[in-house]
CSV table of C-alpha atoms in Angstrom, one decimal:
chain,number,residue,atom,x,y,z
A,597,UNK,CA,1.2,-59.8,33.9
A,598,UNK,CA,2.4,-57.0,31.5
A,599,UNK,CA,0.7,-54.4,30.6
A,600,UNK,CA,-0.3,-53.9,27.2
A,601,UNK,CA,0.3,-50.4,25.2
A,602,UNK,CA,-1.8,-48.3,23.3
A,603,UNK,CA,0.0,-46.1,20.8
A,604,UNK,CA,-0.7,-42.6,20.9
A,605,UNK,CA,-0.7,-43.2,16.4
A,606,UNK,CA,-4.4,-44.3,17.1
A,607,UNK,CA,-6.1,-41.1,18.1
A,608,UNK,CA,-5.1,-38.9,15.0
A,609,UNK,CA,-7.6,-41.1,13.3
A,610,UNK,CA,-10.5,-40.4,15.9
A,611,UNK,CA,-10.0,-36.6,15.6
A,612,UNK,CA,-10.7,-36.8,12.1
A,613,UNK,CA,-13.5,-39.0,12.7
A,614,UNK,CA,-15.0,-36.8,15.3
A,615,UNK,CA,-14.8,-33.9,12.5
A,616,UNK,CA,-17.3,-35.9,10.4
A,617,UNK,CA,-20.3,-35.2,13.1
A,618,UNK,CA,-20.0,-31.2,12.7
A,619,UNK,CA,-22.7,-32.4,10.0
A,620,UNK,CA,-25.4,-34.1,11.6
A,621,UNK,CA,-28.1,-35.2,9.7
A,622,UNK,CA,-30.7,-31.9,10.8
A,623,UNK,CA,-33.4,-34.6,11.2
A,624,UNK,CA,-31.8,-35.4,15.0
A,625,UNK,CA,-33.4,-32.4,16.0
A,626,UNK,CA,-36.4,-33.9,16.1
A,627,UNK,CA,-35.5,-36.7,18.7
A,628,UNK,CA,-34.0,-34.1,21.2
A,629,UNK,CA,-37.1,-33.6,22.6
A,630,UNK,CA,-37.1,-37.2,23.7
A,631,UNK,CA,-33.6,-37.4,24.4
A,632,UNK,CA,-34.4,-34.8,26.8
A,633,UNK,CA,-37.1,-36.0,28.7
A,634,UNK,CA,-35.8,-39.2,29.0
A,635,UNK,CA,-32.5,-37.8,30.5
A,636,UNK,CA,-34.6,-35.5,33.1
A,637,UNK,CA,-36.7,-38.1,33.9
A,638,UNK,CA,-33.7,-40.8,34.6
A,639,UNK,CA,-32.2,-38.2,37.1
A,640,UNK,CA,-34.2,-38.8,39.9
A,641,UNK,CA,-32.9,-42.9,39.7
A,642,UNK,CA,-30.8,-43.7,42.7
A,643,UNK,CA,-26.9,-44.2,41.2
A,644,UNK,CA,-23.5,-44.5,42.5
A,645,UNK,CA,-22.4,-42.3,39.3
A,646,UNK,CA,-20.5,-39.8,40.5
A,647,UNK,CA,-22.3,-36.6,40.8
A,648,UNK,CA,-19.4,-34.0,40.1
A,649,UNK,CA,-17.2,-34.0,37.2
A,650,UNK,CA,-14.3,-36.5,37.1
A,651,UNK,CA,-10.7,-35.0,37.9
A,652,UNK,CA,-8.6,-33.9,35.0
A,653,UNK,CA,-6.2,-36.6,36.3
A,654,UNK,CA,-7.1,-39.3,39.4
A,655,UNK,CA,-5.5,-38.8,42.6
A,656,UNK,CA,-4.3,-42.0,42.8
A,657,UNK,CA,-0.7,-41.0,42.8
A,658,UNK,CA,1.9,-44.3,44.1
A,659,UNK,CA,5.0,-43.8,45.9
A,660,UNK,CA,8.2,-43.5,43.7
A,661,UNK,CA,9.8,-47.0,44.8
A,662,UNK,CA,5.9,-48.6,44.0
A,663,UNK,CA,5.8,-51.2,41.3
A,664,UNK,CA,2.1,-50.7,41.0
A,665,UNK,CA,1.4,-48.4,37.5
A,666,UNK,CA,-0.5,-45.4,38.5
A,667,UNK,CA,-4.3,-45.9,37.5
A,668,UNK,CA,-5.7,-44.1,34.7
A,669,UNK,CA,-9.1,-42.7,33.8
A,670,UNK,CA,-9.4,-45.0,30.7
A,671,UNK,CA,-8.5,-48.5,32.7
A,672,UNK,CA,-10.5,-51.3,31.6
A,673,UNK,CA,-12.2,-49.5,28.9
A,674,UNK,CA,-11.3,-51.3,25.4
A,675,UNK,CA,-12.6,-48.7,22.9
A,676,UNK,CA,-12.7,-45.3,23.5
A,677,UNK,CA,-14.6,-42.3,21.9
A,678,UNK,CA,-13.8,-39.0,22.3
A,679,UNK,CA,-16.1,-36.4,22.5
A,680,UNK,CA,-14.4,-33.3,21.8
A,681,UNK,CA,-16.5,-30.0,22.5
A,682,UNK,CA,-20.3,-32.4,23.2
A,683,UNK,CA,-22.7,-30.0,23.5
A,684,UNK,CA,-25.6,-31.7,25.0
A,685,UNK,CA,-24.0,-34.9,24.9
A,686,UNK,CA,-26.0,-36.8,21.7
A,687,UNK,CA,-23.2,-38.0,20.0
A,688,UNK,CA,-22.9,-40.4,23.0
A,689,UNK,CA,-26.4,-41.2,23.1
A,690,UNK,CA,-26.1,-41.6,19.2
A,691,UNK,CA,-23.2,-44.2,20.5
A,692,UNK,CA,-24.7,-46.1,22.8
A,693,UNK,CA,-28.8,-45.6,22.1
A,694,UNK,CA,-28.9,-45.2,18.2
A,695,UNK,CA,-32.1,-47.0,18.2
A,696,UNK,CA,-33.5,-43.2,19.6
A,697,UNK,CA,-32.8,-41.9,16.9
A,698,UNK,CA,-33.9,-43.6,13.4
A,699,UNK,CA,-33.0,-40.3,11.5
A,700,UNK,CA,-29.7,-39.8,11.8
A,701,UNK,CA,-28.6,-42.8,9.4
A,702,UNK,CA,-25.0,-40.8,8.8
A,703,UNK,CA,-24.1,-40.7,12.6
A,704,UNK,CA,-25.2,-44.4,12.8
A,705,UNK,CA,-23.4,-45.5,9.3
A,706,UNK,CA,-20.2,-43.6,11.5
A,707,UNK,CA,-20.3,-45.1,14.6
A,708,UNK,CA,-21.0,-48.9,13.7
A,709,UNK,CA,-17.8,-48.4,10.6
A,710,UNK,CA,-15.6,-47.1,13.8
A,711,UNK,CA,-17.0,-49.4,16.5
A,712,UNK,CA,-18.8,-52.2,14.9
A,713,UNK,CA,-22.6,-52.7,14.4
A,714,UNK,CA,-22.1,-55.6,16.9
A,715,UNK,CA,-20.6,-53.2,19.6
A,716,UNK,CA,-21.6,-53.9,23.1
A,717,UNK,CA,-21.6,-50.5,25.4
A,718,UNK,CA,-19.8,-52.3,28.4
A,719,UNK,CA,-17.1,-52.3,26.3
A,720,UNK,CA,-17.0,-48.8,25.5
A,721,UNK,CA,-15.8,-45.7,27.5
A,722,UNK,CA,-17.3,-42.4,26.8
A,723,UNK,CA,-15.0,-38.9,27.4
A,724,UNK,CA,-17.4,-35.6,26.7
A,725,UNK,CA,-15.2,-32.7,26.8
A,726,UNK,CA,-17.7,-29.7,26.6
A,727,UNK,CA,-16.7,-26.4,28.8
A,728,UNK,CA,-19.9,-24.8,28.8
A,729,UNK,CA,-21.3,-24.1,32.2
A,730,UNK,CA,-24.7,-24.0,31.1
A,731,UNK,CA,-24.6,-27.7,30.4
A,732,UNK,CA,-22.9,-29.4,33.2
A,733,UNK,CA,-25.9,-30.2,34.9
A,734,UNK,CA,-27.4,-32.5,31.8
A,735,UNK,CA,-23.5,-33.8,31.8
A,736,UNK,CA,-24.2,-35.1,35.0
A,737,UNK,CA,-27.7,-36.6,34.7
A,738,UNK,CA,-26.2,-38.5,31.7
A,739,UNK,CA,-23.6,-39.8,33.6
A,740,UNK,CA,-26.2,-41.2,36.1
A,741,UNK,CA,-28.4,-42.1,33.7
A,742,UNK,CA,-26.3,-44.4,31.3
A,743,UNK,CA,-24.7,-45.8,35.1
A,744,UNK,CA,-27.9,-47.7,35.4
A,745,UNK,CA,-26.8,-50.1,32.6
A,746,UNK,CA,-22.8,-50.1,34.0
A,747,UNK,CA,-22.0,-48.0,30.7
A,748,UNK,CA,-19.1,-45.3,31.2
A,749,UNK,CA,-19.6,-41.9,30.1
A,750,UNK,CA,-17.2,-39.5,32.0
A,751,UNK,CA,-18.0,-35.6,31.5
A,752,UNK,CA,-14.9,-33.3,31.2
A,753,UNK,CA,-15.9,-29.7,31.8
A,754,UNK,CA,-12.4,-28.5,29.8
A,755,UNK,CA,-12.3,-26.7,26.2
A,756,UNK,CA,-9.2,-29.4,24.4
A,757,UNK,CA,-6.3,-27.1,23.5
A,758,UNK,CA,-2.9,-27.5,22.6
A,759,UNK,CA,-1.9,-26.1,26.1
A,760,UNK,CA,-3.1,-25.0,29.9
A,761,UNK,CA,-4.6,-22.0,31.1
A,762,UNK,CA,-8.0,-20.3,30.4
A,763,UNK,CA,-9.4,-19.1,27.6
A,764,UNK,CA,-12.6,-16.7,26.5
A,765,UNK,CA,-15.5,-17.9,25.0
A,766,UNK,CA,-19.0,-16.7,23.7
A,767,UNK,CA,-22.7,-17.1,24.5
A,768,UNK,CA,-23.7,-15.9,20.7
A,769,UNK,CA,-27.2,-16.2,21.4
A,770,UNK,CA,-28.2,-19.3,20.1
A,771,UNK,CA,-29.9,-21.0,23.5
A,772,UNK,CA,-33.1,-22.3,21.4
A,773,UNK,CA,-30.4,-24.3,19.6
A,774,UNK,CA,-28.7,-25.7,22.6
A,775,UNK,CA,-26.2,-22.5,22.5
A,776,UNK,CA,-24.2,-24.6,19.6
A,777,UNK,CA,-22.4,-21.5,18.5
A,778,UNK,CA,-20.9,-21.6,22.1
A,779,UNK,CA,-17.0,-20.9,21.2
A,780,UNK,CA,-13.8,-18.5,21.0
A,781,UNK,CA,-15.8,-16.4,18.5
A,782,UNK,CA,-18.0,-13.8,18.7
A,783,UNK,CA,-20.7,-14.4,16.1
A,784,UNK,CA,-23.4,-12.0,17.4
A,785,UNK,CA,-20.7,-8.8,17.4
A,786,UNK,CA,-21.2,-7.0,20.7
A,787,UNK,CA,-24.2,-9.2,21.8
A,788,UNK,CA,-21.8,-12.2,22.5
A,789,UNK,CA,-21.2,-12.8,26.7
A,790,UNK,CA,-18.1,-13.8,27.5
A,791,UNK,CA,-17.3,-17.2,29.8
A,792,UNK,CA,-13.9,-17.6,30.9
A,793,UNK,CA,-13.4,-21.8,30.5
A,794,UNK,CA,-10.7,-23.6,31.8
A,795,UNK,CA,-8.4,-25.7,28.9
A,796,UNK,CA,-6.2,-29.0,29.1
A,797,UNK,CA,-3.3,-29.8,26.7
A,798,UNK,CA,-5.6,-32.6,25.0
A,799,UNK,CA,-2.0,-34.4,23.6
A,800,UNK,CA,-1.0,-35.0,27.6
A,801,UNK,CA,-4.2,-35.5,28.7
A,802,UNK,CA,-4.2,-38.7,26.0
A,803,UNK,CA,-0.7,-39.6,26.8
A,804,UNK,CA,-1.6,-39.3,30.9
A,805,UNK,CA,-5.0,-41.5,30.9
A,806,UNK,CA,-5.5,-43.2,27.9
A,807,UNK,CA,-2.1,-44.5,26.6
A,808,UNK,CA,-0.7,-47.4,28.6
A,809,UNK,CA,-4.2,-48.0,30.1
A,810,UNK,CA,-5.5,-51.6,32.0
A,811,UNK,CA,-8.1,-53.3,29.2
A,812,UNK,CA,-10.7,-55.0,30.4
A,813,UNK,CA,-10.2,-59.4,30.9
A,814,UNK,CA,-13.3,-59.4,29.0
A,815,UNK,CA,-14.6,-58.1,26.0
A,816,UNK,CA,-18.6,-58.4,25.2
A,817,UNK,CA,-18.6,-57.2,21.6
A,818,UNK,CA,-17.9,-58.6,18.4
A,819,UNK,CA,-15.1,-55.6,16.8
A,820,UNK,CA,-13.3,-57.9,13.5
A,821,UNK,CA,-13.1,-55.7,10.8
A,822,UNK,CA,-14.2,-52.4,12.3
A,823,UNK,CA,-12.2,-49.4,10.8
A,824,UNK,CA,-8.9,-49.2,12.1
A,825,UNK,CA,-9.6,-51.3,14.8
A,826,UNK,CA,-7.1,-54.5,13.2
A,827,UNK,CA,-9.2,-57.8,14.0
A,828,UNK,CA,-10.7,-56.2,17.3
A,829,UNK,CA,-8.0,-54.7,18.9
A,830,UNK,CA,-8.7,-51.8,21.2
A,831,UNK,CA,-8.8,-48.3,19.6
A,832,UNK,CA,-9.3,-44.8,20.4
């Protein structure tokens, strides 16, 4: 059976779309607290989540004469949200748990215009780019904890850049607000501790495991007229 394409066109929607949650409604903050406990409480479940960050790309590589596509990180997810620079990973819980948080009416009049207020999390796929150290272990419970329910997140520990390498970032201080200033600025002058993080060309990454990718035989959700998303076809 041939493979259906994705065209790369879709994501410049989704980076604009992502933009919109560098306003949160301040009222979240006040469901953190849960969100938190609920995480650290979850990691002690037995999973088979993986308990290491994903590769940047799967080493699944076929031989040259194979037929056989190489497999992606994004096969058999239909819609995909990325998570570009997560933090503490709520925008996903905002994604897939909005009923946690009854404040933050913006995020949730976001997420059900770009996925649907009929969305059902097996169809989803969840990439959290986020390359601060200091949050990879809460990366990893997540990914444990929304495994219990089959539901996909996959934690990136890269900064997204237009190309590969390294680059230096700051601690500016802000650790009572879940270091959100954490960036390639220095907003505390001499303060600011620098963290060498490692960076992917986020345009190959997309076109390496998300273009081209397997969708699922089955979809769960109901996606007609989400935005951009033409009739339920799968989007990024």
């Amino acid at each position: 059976m041939p493979r259906r394409r994705i065209s790369i066109s879709t994501v410049l929607p989704t980076i604009l779309f992502i933009a919109y949650f560098l306003h949160l409604d301040k009222k979240i903050l006040r469901d953190v607290a849960f969100d938190q406990a609920s995480t650290s409480s979850s990691s002690s479940t037995k999973s088979t989540a993986p308990h290491t960050p994903l590769p940047l790309r799967p080493n699944t590589k076929t031989n040259i004469n194979a037929t056989t596509p190489k497999s992606k990180l994004a096969d058999d997810c239909h819609h995909i949200y990325l998570d570009l620079g997560s933090n503490i990973g709520i925008h996903s819980r905002l994604l897939y748990q909005p009923h946690l948080y009854p404040h933050a009416l913006k995020s949730k009049f976001l997420f059900d215009q770009q996925f649907g207020p009929h969305r059902h999390n097996n169809d989803l796929c969840v990439f959290a780019f986020e390359p601060n150290p200091i949050h990879r272990e809460r990366h990893v419970n997540l990914t444990r904890y929304f495994a219990q329910w089959g539901w996909r997140y996959h934690y990136l520990p890269f900064a997204v850049s237009d190309s590969y390498g390294n680059e230096t970032f700051y601690h500016n201080g802000d650790g009572h607000k879940e270091e959100i200033g954490f960036g390639d600025h220095r907003l505390i002058g001499k303060g600011a501790v620098e963290e060498v993080v490692p960076t992917i060309r986020l345009v190959d990454w997309i076109r390496e495991e998300v273009r081209g990718r397997r969708l699922p035989k089955k979809v769960f959700g109901k996606y007609g007229g989400i935005y951009g998303g033409g009739d339920g076809k799968p989007k990024v």
